[in-house]
CSV table of C-alpha atoms in Angstrom, one decimal:
chain,number,residue,atom,x,y,z
B,880,UNK,CA,0.0,0.0,0.0
B,881,UNK,CA,1.3,3.5,-0.8
B,882,UNK,CA,-0.1,7.0,-1.4
B,883,UNK,CA,-0.7,9.0,-4.6
B,884,UNK,CA,2.8,10.7,-4.2
B,885,UNK,CA,4.6,7.3,-4.3
B,886,UNK,CA,3.4,5.7,-7.4
B,887,UNK,CA,7.0,5.2,-8.6
B,888,UNK,CA,6.9,2.1,-6.3
B,889,UNK,CA,4.8,0.4,-9.0
B,890,UNK,CA,7.9,0.1,-11.1
B,891,UNK,CA,10.1,-1.6,-8.5
B,892,UNK,CA,8.9,-5.1,-9.2
B,893,UNK,CA,6.6,-7.2,-11.3
B,894,UNK,CA,3.5,-5.4,-12.6
B,895,UNK,CA,0.6,-6.0,-10.2
B,896,UNK,CA,-2.5,-7.6,-11.8
B,897,UNK,CA,-4.9,-5.4,-9.7
B,898,UNK,CA,-4.5,-1.9,-8.3
B,899,UNK,CA,-7.2,-0.6,-6.0
B,900,UNK,CA,-7.8,3.1,-5.3
B,901,UNK,CA,-10.4,2.9,-2.5
B,902,UNK,CA,-12.7,5.9,-2.0
B,903,UNK,CA,-10.1,8.7,-2.1
B,904,UNK,CA,-12.9,11.2,-2.6
B,905,UNK,CA,-10.6,13.7,-4.3
B,906,UNK,CA,-7.5,12.6,-6.2
B,907,UNK,CA,-4.5,14.3,-7.8
B,908,UNK,CA,-4.9,14.6,-11.6
B,909,UNK,CA,-1.2,13.9,-12.2
B,910,UNK,CA,-1.3,10.8,-10.1
B,911,UNK,CA,-4.5,9.6,-11.9
B,912,UNK,CA,-2.8,10.1,-15.3
B,913,UNK,CA,0.3,8.2,-14.0
B,914,UNK,CA,-2.0,5.3,-12.9
B,915,UNK,CA,-3.9,5.2,-16.2
B,916,UNK,CA,-0.7,5.4,-18.3
B,917,UNK,CA,0.7,2.4,-16.2
B,918,UNK,CA,-2.5,0.4,-16.8
B,919,UNK,CA,-2.4,1.1,-20.5
B,920,UNK,CA,1.2,0.0,-20.8
B,921,UNK,CA,1.4,-3.0,-18.4
B,922,UNK,CA,-2.1,-4.5,-18.7
B,923,UNK,CA,-3.1,-4.2,-15.1
B,924,UNK,CA,-6.7,-3.7,-13.8
B,925,UNK,CA,-7.4,-0.5,-11.9
B,926,UNK,CA,-10.4,-0.6,-9.5
B,927,UNK,CA,-11.4,3.0,-8.5
B,928,UNK,CA,-14.3,3.6,-6.2
B,929,UNK,CA,-16.0,7.0,-5.6
B,930,UNK,CA,-15.9,10.1,-7.7
B,931,UNK,CA,-13.4,10.2,-10.5
B,932,UNK,CA,-13.7,13.8,-11.5
B,933,UNK,CA,-12.7,15.6,-8.2
B,934,UNK,CA,-9.1,16.8,-8.4
B,935,UNK,CA,-6.7,17.6,-5.6
B,936,UNK,CA,-8.3,21.1,-5.2
B,937,UNK,CA,-11.8,19.6,-4.9
B,938,UNK,CA,-12.7,21.0,-8.3
B,939,UNK,CA,-14.8,19.0,-10.7
B,940,UNK,CA,-13.1,18.1,-14.0
B,941,UNK,CA,-14.1,16.1,-17.1
B,942,UNK,CA,-11.2,13.6,-16.8
B,943,UNK,CA,-11.8,10.0,-17.8
B,944,UNK,CA,-15.2,11.0,-19.2
B,945,UNK,CA,-15.1,7.9,-21.4
B,946,UNK,CA,-15.5,6.0,-18.1
B,947,UNK,CA,-17.8,8.3,-16.1
B,948,UNK,CA,-19.8,9.5,-19.1
B,949,UNK,CA,-19.6,12.9,-17.4
B,950,UNK,CA,-22.0,11.8,-14.6
B,951,UNK,CA,-22.8,14.7,-12.2
B,952,UNK,CA,-21.6,14.9,-8.6
B,953,UNK,CA,-24.0,14.8,-5.7
B,954,UNK,CA,-24.2,13.7,-2.1
B,955,UNK,CA,-24.9,10.1,-1.3
B,956,UNK,CA,-28.3,9.1,0.0
B,957,UNK,CA,-29.0,7.0,3.1
B,958,UNK,CA,-29.7,4.0,1.0
B,959,UNK,CA,-28.2,3.5,-2.4
B,960,UNK,CA,-28.1,0.7,-5.0
B,961,UNK,CA,-25.1,-0.5,-7.1
B,962,UNK,CA,-25.5,-2.6,-10.2
B,963,UNK,CA,-22.8,-5.1,-10.6
B,964,UNK,CA,-23.4,-7.1,-13.8
B,965,UNK,CA,-26.9,-8.6,-13.4
B,966,UNK,CA,-27.0,-8.0,-9.7
B,967,UNK,CA,-28.3,-4.9,-7.8
B,968,UNK,CA,-26.5,-4.6,-4.5
B,969,UNK,CA,-27.5,-2.5,-1.5
B,970,UNK,CA,-25.2,0.3,-0.3
B,971,UNK,CA,-26.0,2.1,3.0
B,972,UNK,CA,-24.5,5.3,4.5
B,973,UNK,CA,-25.3,5.9,8.2
B,974,UNK,CA,-24.9,8.9,10.5
B,975,UNK,CA,-23.3,11.9,8.9
B,976,UNK,CA,-22.1,10.2,5.8
B,977,UNK,CA,-24.9,11.7,3.7
B,978,UNK,CA,-23.5,15.1,4.4
B,979,UNK,CA,-19.8,14.1,4.1
B,980,UNK,CA,-19.6,11.9,1.0
B,981,UNK,CA,-20.1,12.4,-2.7
B,982,UNK,CA,-21.0,10.0,-5.5
B,983,UNK,CA,-20.7,10.5,-9.2
B,984,UNK,CA,-23.8,9.0,-10.8
B,985,UNK,CA,-26.9,9.9,-12.7
B,986,UNK,CA,-29.4,11.7,-10.4
B,987,UNK,CA,-32.1,9.2,-11.2
B,988,UNK,CA,-31.6,5.4,-11.6
B,989,UNK,CA,-29.1,2.9,-10.3
B,990,UNK,CA,-25.4,3.6,-10.1
B,991,UNK,CA,-23.6,1.1,-12.3
B,992,UNK,CA,-20.1,-0.4,-12.0
B,993,UNK,CA,-18.3,0.3,-15.3
B,994,UNK,CA,-15.7,-1.9,-16.8
B,995,UNK,CA,-13.8,-0.1,-19.6
B,996,UNK,CA,-10.8,-1.4,-21.6
B,997,UNK,CA,-7.9,1.0,-21.7
B,998,UNK,CA,-4.8,0.1,-23.7
B,999,UNK,CA,-3.6,-3.3,-22.5
B,1000,UNK,CA,-5.5,-3.0,-19.3
B,1001,UNK,CA,-8.9,-2.0,-17.9
B,1002,UNK,CA,-10.6,0.3,-15.4
B,1003,UNK,CA,-13.3,-0.9,-13.1
B,1004,UNK,CA,-15.2,2.0,-11.6
B,1005,UNK,CA,-17.8,2.2,-8.9
B,1006,UNK,CA,-19.6,5.6,-8.7
B,1007,UNK,CA,-20.3,5.0,-5.0
B,1008,UNK,CA,-17.5,5.2,-2.3
B,1009,UNK,CA,-18.4,1.7,-1.1
B,1010,UNK,CA,-15.5,1.3,1.4
B,1011,UNK,CA,-17.1,4.1,3.4
B,1012,UNK,CA,-20.5,2.5,3.5
B,1013,UNK,CA,-22.0,0.1,6.0
B,1014,UNK,CA,-22.4,-2.8,3.5
B,1015,UNK,CA,-19.3,-4.9,3.7
B,1016,UNK,CA,-21.0,-7.7,1.7
B,1017,UNK,CA,-21.3,-5.3,-1.3
B,1018,UNK,CA,-17.6,-4.3,-1.0
B,1019,UNK,CA,-16.7,-8.0,-0.9
B,1020,UNK,CA,-18.7,-8.7,-4.1
B,1021,UNK,CA,-17.1,-5.8,-6.0
B,1022,UNK,CA,-13.6,-6.9,-4.9
B,1023,UNK,CA,-14.3,-10.5,-5.9
B,1024,UNK,CA,-15.5,-9.3,-9.3
B,1025,UNK,CA,-12.3,-7.2,-9.7
B,1026,UNK,CA,-10.0,-10.1,-8.7
B,1027,UNK,CA,-11.7,-12.3,-11.2
B,1028,UNK,CA,-11.5,-9.7,-14.0
B,1029,UNK,CA,-7.8,-9.2,-13.1
B,1030,UNK,CA,-7.3,-13.0,-13.3
B,1031,UNK,CA,-5.8,-13.1,-9.8
B,1032,UNK,CA,-5.6,-16.7,-8.5
B,1033,UNK,CA,-6.1,-17.6,-4.9
B,1034,UNK,CA,-3.0,-18.6,-2.9
B,1035,UNK,CA,-5.1,-20.6,-0.4
B,1036,UNK,CA,-8.6,-22.0,-0.5
B,1037,UNK,CA,-10.5,-21.8,2.8
B,1038,UNK,CA,-12.8,-24.6,3.7
B,1039,UNK,CA,-13.5,-23.6,7.4
B,1040,UNK,CA,-12.5,-20.6,9.4
B,1041,UNK,CA,-12.5,-17.8,6.9
B,1042,UNK,CA,-15.8,-16.5,8.1
B,1043,UNK,CA,-14.2,-15.5,11.5
B,1044,UNK,CA,-13.2,-11.9,11.4
B,1045,UNK,CA,-10.6,-12.4,14.1
B,1046,UNK,CA,-8.7,-15.0,12.1
B,1047,UNK,CA,-5.9,-14.3,9.5
B,1048,UNK,CA,-4.1,-16.8,7.4
B,1049,UNK,CA,-2.0,-17.0,4.2
B,1050,UNK,CA,0.5,-19.0,2.3
B,1051,UNK,CA,3.9,-17.6,1.4
B,1052,UNK,CA,5.6,-19.4,-1.6
B,1053,UNK,CA,9.3,-19.8,-2.0
B,1054,UNK,CA,11.6,-21.7,-4.4
B,1055,UNK,CA,11.9,-24.8,-2.1
B,1056,UNK,CA,8.5,-24.8,-0.5
B,1057,UNK,CA,5.8,-22.9,1.3
B,1058,UNK,CA,5.2,-21.2,4.7
B,1059,UNK,CA,1.7,-21.2,6.1
B,1060,UNK,CA,0.9,-18.5,8.8
B,1061,UNK,CA,-2.3,-18.3,10.8
B,1062,UNK,CA,-2.9,-15.7,13.5
B,1063,UNK,CA,-5.8,-15.4,15.9
B,1064,UNK,CA,-7.2,-12.3,17.4
B,1065,UNK,CA,-10.4,-14.2,18.1
B,1066,UNK,CA,-11.6,-14.9,21.7
B,1067,UNK,CA,-12.5,-18.6,21.0
B,1068,UNK,CA,-10.5,-21.6,19.8
B,1069,UNK,CA,-11.3,-22.1,16.1
B,1070,UNK,CA,-11.2,-25.2,13.9
B,1071,UNK,CA,-9.4,-24.3,10.6
B,1072,UNK,CA,-9.3,-26.2,7.3
B,1073,UNK,CA,-7.6,-25.0,4.2
B,1074,UNK,CA,-6.5,-26.5,0.9
B,1075,UNK,CA,-3.5,-25.7,-1.2
B,1076,UNK,CA,-4.8,-25.1,-4.8
B,1077,UNK,CA,-1.5,-26.3,-6.3
B,1078,UNK,CA,-0.8,-29.5,-4.3
B,1079,UNK,CA,-4.5,-30.0,-3.5
B,1080,UNK,CA,-3.6,-31.1,0.0
B,1081,UNK,CA,-5.9,-30.2,2.8
B,1082,UNK,CA,-4.6,-29.1,6.2
B,1083,UNK,CA,-6.9,-29.2,9.3
B,1084,UNK,CA,-5.9,-27.9,12.8
B,1085,UNK,CA,-7.2,-26.0,15.8
B,1086,UNK,CA,-6.1,-22.3,16.0
B,1087,UNK,CA,-6.2,-21.5,19.7
B,1088,UNK,CA,-7.5,-18.1,20.8
B,1089,UNK,CA,-5.0,-15.3,20.4
B,1090,UNK,CA,-2.3,-17.8,19.3
B,1091,UNK,CA,-0.3,-18.5,16.1
B,1092,UNK,CA,0.0,-21.6,14.0
B,1093,UNK,CA,2.9,-21.8,11.5
B,1094,UNK,CA,4.1,-24.7,9.4
B,1095,UNK,CA,6.3,-25.2,6.4
B,1096,UNK,CA,6.0,-27.6,3.5
B,1097,UNK,CA,8.0,-28.7,0.5
B,1098,UNK,CA,6.8,-27.9,-3.0
B,1099,UNK,CA,4.7,-31.1,-3.0
B,1100,UNK,CA,2.8,-30.0,0.1
B,1101,UNK,CA,4.5,-32.4,2.6
B,1102,UNK,CA,4.9,-30.8,6.0
B,1103,UNK,CA,8.6,-30.3,7.0
B,1104,UNK,CA,8.4,-28.2,10.1
B,1105,UNK,CA,5.7,-27.1,12.6
B,1106,UNK,CA,6.1,-24.2,14.9
B,1107,UNK,CA,5.3,-25.4,18.5
B,1108,UNK,CA,5.0,-29.1,17.4
B,1109,UNK,CA,4.3,-30.2,21.0
B,1110,UNK,CA,1.2,-28.0,21.0
B,1111,UNK,CA,0.0,-28.0,17.4
B,1112,UNK,CA,-1.4,-31.1,15.6
B,1113,UNK,CA,-2.1,-30.8,11.8
B,1114,UNK,CA,-4.0,-33.4,9.9
B,1115,UNK,CA,-3.1,-33.7,6.2
B,1116,UNK,CA,-5.4,-35.2,3.5
B,1117,UNK,CA,-4.4,-35.8,-0.1
């Protein structure tokens, strides 16, 4: 993660498949042009949520009108709707949000997610600043859509435990194998079950409350090392 003044970091490694600009409200014109140029050249997908036309001085512009279709700016309403493909998803803004936040959408009708090809890449745009709304399920749906459009594959497939907001887990891949890390900030012991999409092996274990489970495998998915082996038992299925 980095700010609009540090976009040079995009060029320090492999081109990311997906770049997310999450509800910035107003955004520097030079930075937006830099992002768009990068997407055009490298074939990345840019997901931008919220108004596209407000520059760094909070002035409306007509930039990227081929995406926004010059939709007007207006305050969000308490209950909005966002069309994503064939689905119409709810977006709610509570408390003072209706006085603080702006959308860029037609004054009547449903705000629609746009998917526009640009050079080698594409821009996915939500006229509503969904990260600042109360509907996390709608944000999840949009992010899943963007990940699929960017052809981002999952490093880990969760079978049990991913629904717990206090549980974090991921797989780090290296030349000679993988490192699995699971951390609990959950107040209850939790059964976890995950599958490696490459080796197709399934790992099941208990993640104790506020504890960590770590284990390493070779490239075939066979466990080589377990952190705290006297306390952690991991069942492996082919």
